[in-house]
Every structure is written in C-alpha cells, then in structure tokens.
mmCIF file of C-alpha atoms in Angstrom:
data_model
loop_
_atom_site.group_PDB
_atom_site.id
_atom_site.type_symbol
_atom_site.label_atom_id
_atom_site.label_comp_id
_atom_site.label_asym_id
_atom_site.label_seq_id
_atom_site.Cartn_x
_atom_site.Cartn_y
_atom_site.Cartn_z
ATOM 1 C CA UNK N 30 195.138 105.010 110.415
ATOM 2 C CA UNK N 31 194.903 101.691 112.192
ATOM 3 C CA UNK N 32 192.981 98.471 112.134
ATOM 4 C CA UNK N 33 191.737 96.733 115.236
ATOM 5 C CA UNK N 34 189.979 93.771 116.784
ATOM 6 C CA UNK N 35 187.404 94.920 119.327
ATOM 7 C CA UNK N 36 185.098 93.455 121.935
ATOM 8 C CA UNK N 37 181.532 94.780 121.873
ATOM 9 C CA UNK N 38 178.981 94.624 124.668
ATOM 10 C CA UNK N 39 175.422 93.508 125.224
ATOM 11 C CA UNK N 40 172.723 96.125 124.647
ATOM 12 C CA UNK N 41 172.365 97.185 128.308
ATOM 13 C CA UNK N 42 176.102 97.830 128.700
ATOM 14 C CA UNK N 43 176.222 99.674 125.384
ATOM 15 C CA UNK N 44 173.327 101.902 126.514
ATOM 16 C CA UNK N 45 174.987 102.599 129.891
ATOM 17 C CA UNK N 46 178.247 103.723 128.258
ATOM 18 C CA UNK N 47 176.386 105.843 125.698
ATOM 19 C CA UNK N 48 174.569 107.536 128.601
ATOM 20 C CA UNK N 49 177.963 108.547 130.008
ATOM 21 C CA UNK N 50 179.005 109.848 126.596
ATOM 22 C CA UNK N 51 175.788 111.900 126.521
ATOM 23 C CA UNK N 52 176.310 113.304 130.042
ATOM 24 C CA UNK N 53 179.702 114.647 129.002
ATOM 25 C CA UNK N 54 178.290 116.043 125.750
ATOM 26 C CA UNK N 55 175.334 117.714 127.492
ATOM 27 C CA UNK N 56 177.798 119.442 129.852
ATOM 28 C CA UNK N 57 179.703 120.866 126.874
ATOM 29 C CA UNK N 58 182.653 118.504 127.265
ATOM 30 C CA UNK N 59 184.264 116.380 124.557
ATOM 31 C CA UNK N 60 182.602 112.995 124.199
ATOM 32 C CA UNK N 61 182.514 109.996 121.874
ATOM 33 C CA UNK N 62 178.918 111.105 121.167
ATOM 34 C CA UNK N 63 180.448 113.644 118.781
ATOM 35 C CA UNK N 64 181.172 110.836 116.299
ATOM 36 C CA UNK N 65 177.853 110.103 114.602
ATOM 37 C CA UNK N 66 178.891 107.078 112.511
ATOM 38 C CA UNK N 67 176.891 103.907 113.189
ATOM 39 C CA UNK N 68 180.214 102.094 113.721
ATOM 40 C CA UNK N 69 181.017 104.343 116.719
ATOM 41 C CA UNK N 70 180.217 101.922 119.528
ATOM 42 C CA UNK N 71 181.465 101.410 123.049
ATOM 43 C CA UNK N 72 184.160 98.728 122.883
ATOM 44 C CA UNK N 73 187.374 97.334 124.318
ATOM 45 C CA UNK N 74 190.231 97.204 121.821
ATOM 46 C CA UNK N 75 191.807 93.737 122.017
ATOM 47 C CA UNK N 76 194.363 94.216 119.256
ATOM 48 C CA UNK N 77 195.563 97.038 117.030
ATOM 49 C CA UNK N 78 198.022 97.253 114.142
ATOM 50 C CA UNK N 79 198.737 99.345 111.078
ATOM 51 C CA UNK N 80 197.346 96.550 108.919
ATOM 52 C CA UNK N 81 195.686 93.212 109.782
ATOM 53 C CA UNK N 82 195.650 90.767 106.849
ATOM 54 C CA UNK N 83 192.478 88.861 105.947
ATOM 55 C CA UNK N 84 194.223 85.590 106.833
ATOM 56 C CA UNK N 85 194.252 86.758 110.453
ATOM 57 C CA UNK N 86 190.508 87.479 110.275
ATOM 58 C CA UNK N 87 189.981 83.898 109.136
ATOM 59 C CA UNK N 88 192.143 82.543 111.981
ATOM 60 C CA UNK N 89 190.192 84.583 114.511
ATOM 61 C CA UNK N 90 186.848 83.402 113.091
ATOM 62 C CA UNK N 91 187.890 79.746 113.165
ATOM 63 C CA UNK N 92 189.676 79.650 116.509
ATOM 64 C CA UNK N 93 187.710 81.982 118.767
ATOM 65 C CA UNK N 94 184.167 81.283 119.852
ATOM 66 C CA UNK N 95 181.654 84.038 120.501
ATOM 67 C CA UNK N 96 182.732 85.775 123.697
ATOM 68 C CA UNK N 97 180.259 85.325 126.500
ATOM 69 C CA UNK N 98 181.377 86.510 129.912
ATOM 70 C CA UNK N 99 180.639 89.199 132.466
ATOM 71 C CA UNK N 100 182.544 92.425 132.101
ATOM 72 C CA UNK N 101 182.983 95.180 134.677
ATOM 73 C CA UNK N 102 183.772 98.752 133.719
ATOM 74 C CA UNK N 103 185.360 100.337 136.753
ATOM 75 C CA UNK N 104 186.954 103.665 137.623
ATOM 76 C CA UNK N 105 188.190 106.381 135.341
ATOM 77 C CA UNK N 106 191.647 106.486 133.787
ATOM 78 C CA UNK N 107 193.360 109.267 131.857
ATOM 79 C CA UNK N 108 195.787 108.724 128.956
ATOM 80 C CA UNK N 109 197.737 111.491 127.293
ATOM 81 C CA UNK N 110 199.703 114.639 127.768
ATOM 82 C CA UNK N 111 199.339 117.412 130.271
ATOM 83 C CA UNK N 112 197.240 119.593 127.929
ATOM 84 C CA UNK N 113 194.697 117.211 126.313
ATOM 85 C CA UNK N 114 193.810 113.729 127.491
ATOM 86 C CA UNK N 115 191.711 110.715 126.619
ATOM 87 C CA UNK N 116 189.243 109.894 129.387
ATOM 88 C CA UNK N 117 188.251 106.241 129.711
ATOM 89 C CA UNK N 118 186.762 103.695 132.073
ATOM 90 C CA UNK N 119 189.088 100.912 133.127
ATOM 91 C CA UNK N 120 187.867 97.414 132.408
ATOM 92 C CA UNK N 121 188.459 95.022 135.298
ATOM 93 C CA UNK N 122 190.725 92.312 133.831
ATOM 94 C CA UNK N 123 188.894 89.052 134.473
ATOM 95 C CA UNK N 124 190.417 85.664 133.656
ATOM 96 C CA UNK N 125 188.049 85.366 130.659
ATOM 97 C CA UNK N 126 189.024 88.792 129.293
ATOM 98 C CA UNK N 127 192.754 88.208 129.725
ATOM 99 C CA UNK N 128 192.468 84.793 128.112
ATOM 100 C CA UNK N 129 190.592 86.238 125.118
ATOM 101 C CA UNK N 130 193.151 89.035 124.771
ATOM 102 C CA UNK N 131 196.048 86.554 124.839
ATOM 103 C CA UNK N 132 194.360 84.330 122.248
ATOM 104 C CA UNK N 133 193.657 87.272 119.910
ATOM 105 C CA UNK N 134 197.198 88.611 120.335
ATOM 106 C CA UNK N 135 198.806 85.231 119.661
ATOM 107 C CA UNK N 136 196.758 84.789 116.468
ATOM 108 C CA UNK N 137 197.266 88.337 115.194
ATOM 109 C CA UNK N 138 200.757 89.353 116.320
ATOM 110 C CA UNK N 139 202.210 88.933 112.805
ATOM 111 C CA UNK N 140 200.186 91.939 111.611
ATOM 112 C CA UNK N 141 202.012 95.081 110.469
ATOM 113 C CA UNK N 142 203.321 97.563 113.056
ATOM 114 C CA UNK N 143 201.838 96.266 116.301
ATOM 115 C CA UNK N 144 202.359 98.865 119.057
ATOM 116 C CA UNK N 145 203.962 97.625 122.293
ATOM 117 C CA UNK N 146 201.079 98.801 124.507
ATOM 118 C CA UNK N 147 198.759 96.104 123.090
ATOM 119 C CA UNK N 148 200.982 93.174 124.098
ATOM 120 C CA UNK N 149 199.896 90.953 127.008
ATOM 121 C CA UNK N 150 201.374 92.421 130.174
ATOM 122 C CA UNK N 151 201.452 95.914 128.625
ATOM 123 C CA UNK N 152 197.766 96.230 127.670
ATOM 124 C CA UNK N 153 195.350 98.381 129.682
ATOM 125 C CA UNK N 154 191.776 97.311 128.899
ATOM 126 C CA UNK N 155 189.517 100.364 128.771
ATOM 127 C CA UNK N 156 186.461 101.924 127.157
ATOM 128 C CA UNK N 157 187.014 105.429 125.782
ATOM 129 C CA UNK N 158 184.563 108.095 126.921
ATOM 130 C CA UNK N 159 186.189 111.269 125.532
ATOM 131 C CA UNK N 160 189.169 112.227 123.406
ATOM 132 C CA UNK N 161 190.944 115.613 123.468
ATOM 133 C CA UNK N 162 189.489 116.525 126.852
ATOM 134 C CA UNK N 163 191.343 119.587 128.173
ATOM 135 C CA UNK N 164 193.273 118.413 131.228
ATOM 136 C CA UNK N 165 191.821 121.196 133.379
ATOM 137 C CA UNK N 166 188.324 119.736 132.748
ATOM 138 C CA UNK N 167 189.119 116.283 134.171
ATOM 139 C CA UNK N 168 187.538 117.129 137.577
ATOM 140 C CA UNK N 169 184.315 118.324 135.891
ATOM 141 C CA UNK N 170 184.097 115.158 133.806
ATOM 142 C CA UNK N 171 184.818 112.949 136.816
ATOM 143 C CA UNK N 172 181.996 114.557 138.820
ATOM 144 C CA UNK N 173 179.559 113.838 135.989
ATOM 145 C CA UNK N 174 180.587 110.184 135.783
ATOM 146 C CA UNK N 175 180.719 109.275 139.453
ATOM 147 C CA UNK N 176 178.003 106.640 139.171
ATOM 148 C CA UNK N 177 179.851 103.493 140.151
ATOM 149 C CA UNK N 178 180.825 100.507 138.067
ATOM 150 C CA UNK N 179 178.974 99.307 134.985
ATOM 151 C CA UNK N 180 178.517 95.545 134.963
ATOM 152 C CA UNK N 181 177.494 93.833 131.774
ATOM 153 C CA UNK N 182 178.332 91.186 129.229
ATOM 154 C CA UNK N 183 180.821 90.818 126.406
ATOM 155 C CA UNK N 184 178.880 89.713 123.354
ATOM 156 C CA UNK N 185 180.643 90.080 119.989
ATOM 157 C CA UNK N 186 184.089 90.496 118.486
ATOM 158 C CA UNK N 187 184.418 92.841 115.523
ATOM 159 C CA UNK N 188 187.091 94.131 113.172
ATOM 160 C CA UNK N 189 187.512 97.804 112.418
ATOM 161 C CA UNK N 190 189.414 99.212 109.454
ATOM 162 C CA UNK N 191 190.197 102.863 110.177
ATOM 163 C CA UNK N 192 191.395 103.526 106.633
ATOM 164 C CA UNK N 193 188.196 102.312 104.978
ATOM 165 C CA UNK N 194 185.990 103.375 107.930
ATOM 166 C CA UNK N 195 184.441 99.909 107.815
ATOM 167 C CA UNK N 196 183.526 97.301 110.409
ATOM 168 C CA UNK N 197 182.642 93.636 110.230
ATOM 169 C CA UNK N 198 181.700 91.015 112.796
ATOM 170 C CA UNK N 199 184.111 88.179 113.533
ATOM 171 C CA UNK N 200 181.998 86.227 116.022
ATOM 172 C CA UNK N 201 178.241 85.836 115.884
ATOM 173 C CA UNK N 202 176.136 87.424 118.631
ATOM 174 C CA UNK N 203 175.051 84.912 121.283
#
C-alpha cells in the first residue's frame, strides 16, 4: 500500500464530484462510489510514497498554511493500459496549486519509495472518478460526464495511510 498527502475540497466541489461518481454508478459503470468508507473523498493527491514518517507530517503542519484558493476541474483524462483504465478529471494547474505541490514535495521528498510521477514537472493533478473502467466503456462514461468544468475551492490538506486505512487532517478547515 501507499501513504499520501491529499488536497480536499469545499463542500460544493465535493458534492459535484460525488454526483459524477453517482452518474457512472447508476449507469452500471465502475465508480469511486463503490468504496463506502467515510475516508473515500474526492481529492487531489499532492504527494505519495511507500511510507511517510511522522516527522514529515509535523513539517507539513508547521510550514504549510490551510490551502485556500480556487480550483478548476477540467476535462477527462485516462490513465492505464489498453484493457482497463482509471478515468479522472484533470485539475487545471494554477500558480497556487503548483506552489502548494512544490512545497509539499520539497518537505516530503525524503519519504520512502517516492514514485517519479509525483515529482514537480512530472505530476498530473487529477481527481479520480473510476478505477478499472473497461477501455471500451470510455465513450459511455465520457457522454455521462460531459457537463463542463467544476469550479470550486481547495480547503484542507489531509494524510492518508493506505496500510492502516486511516486519515488525519494536516491543515485546519478555513
């Protein structure tokens, strides 16, 4: 499993993304709605590693203020192989988002087994809508989600521990 640092959204943005999850689910397509855990929230992963030590949590808490900036979820993007894919919405990389990502990366890069795709310049900010979507169902999913951009607010930074299936907040809500 992995551990991550994630950016959460204001309530309206969270609700809008969950509505897209539900549209996919209602159409019989894979969706993040399938995961019923309370910790399953729409988010942008800012950093990921095999293990993030508690000292890094403390650095992040002390050196990063509560995020508060507009965020735009744009068009769809597909990650994966030719058979099954992960369907996501791209996040438009604003100056505030890129600055936050750089700051988090610089503070956390000493964590264990950091994948190259999370490094500044390699990172693709996105919000996952569905995992293990059969590639031949991409057009169906895209038709369901053709509702334009979602514009909202970044509001909180959290930590996720995939091994323990546990989350905790790093920055207080605004």
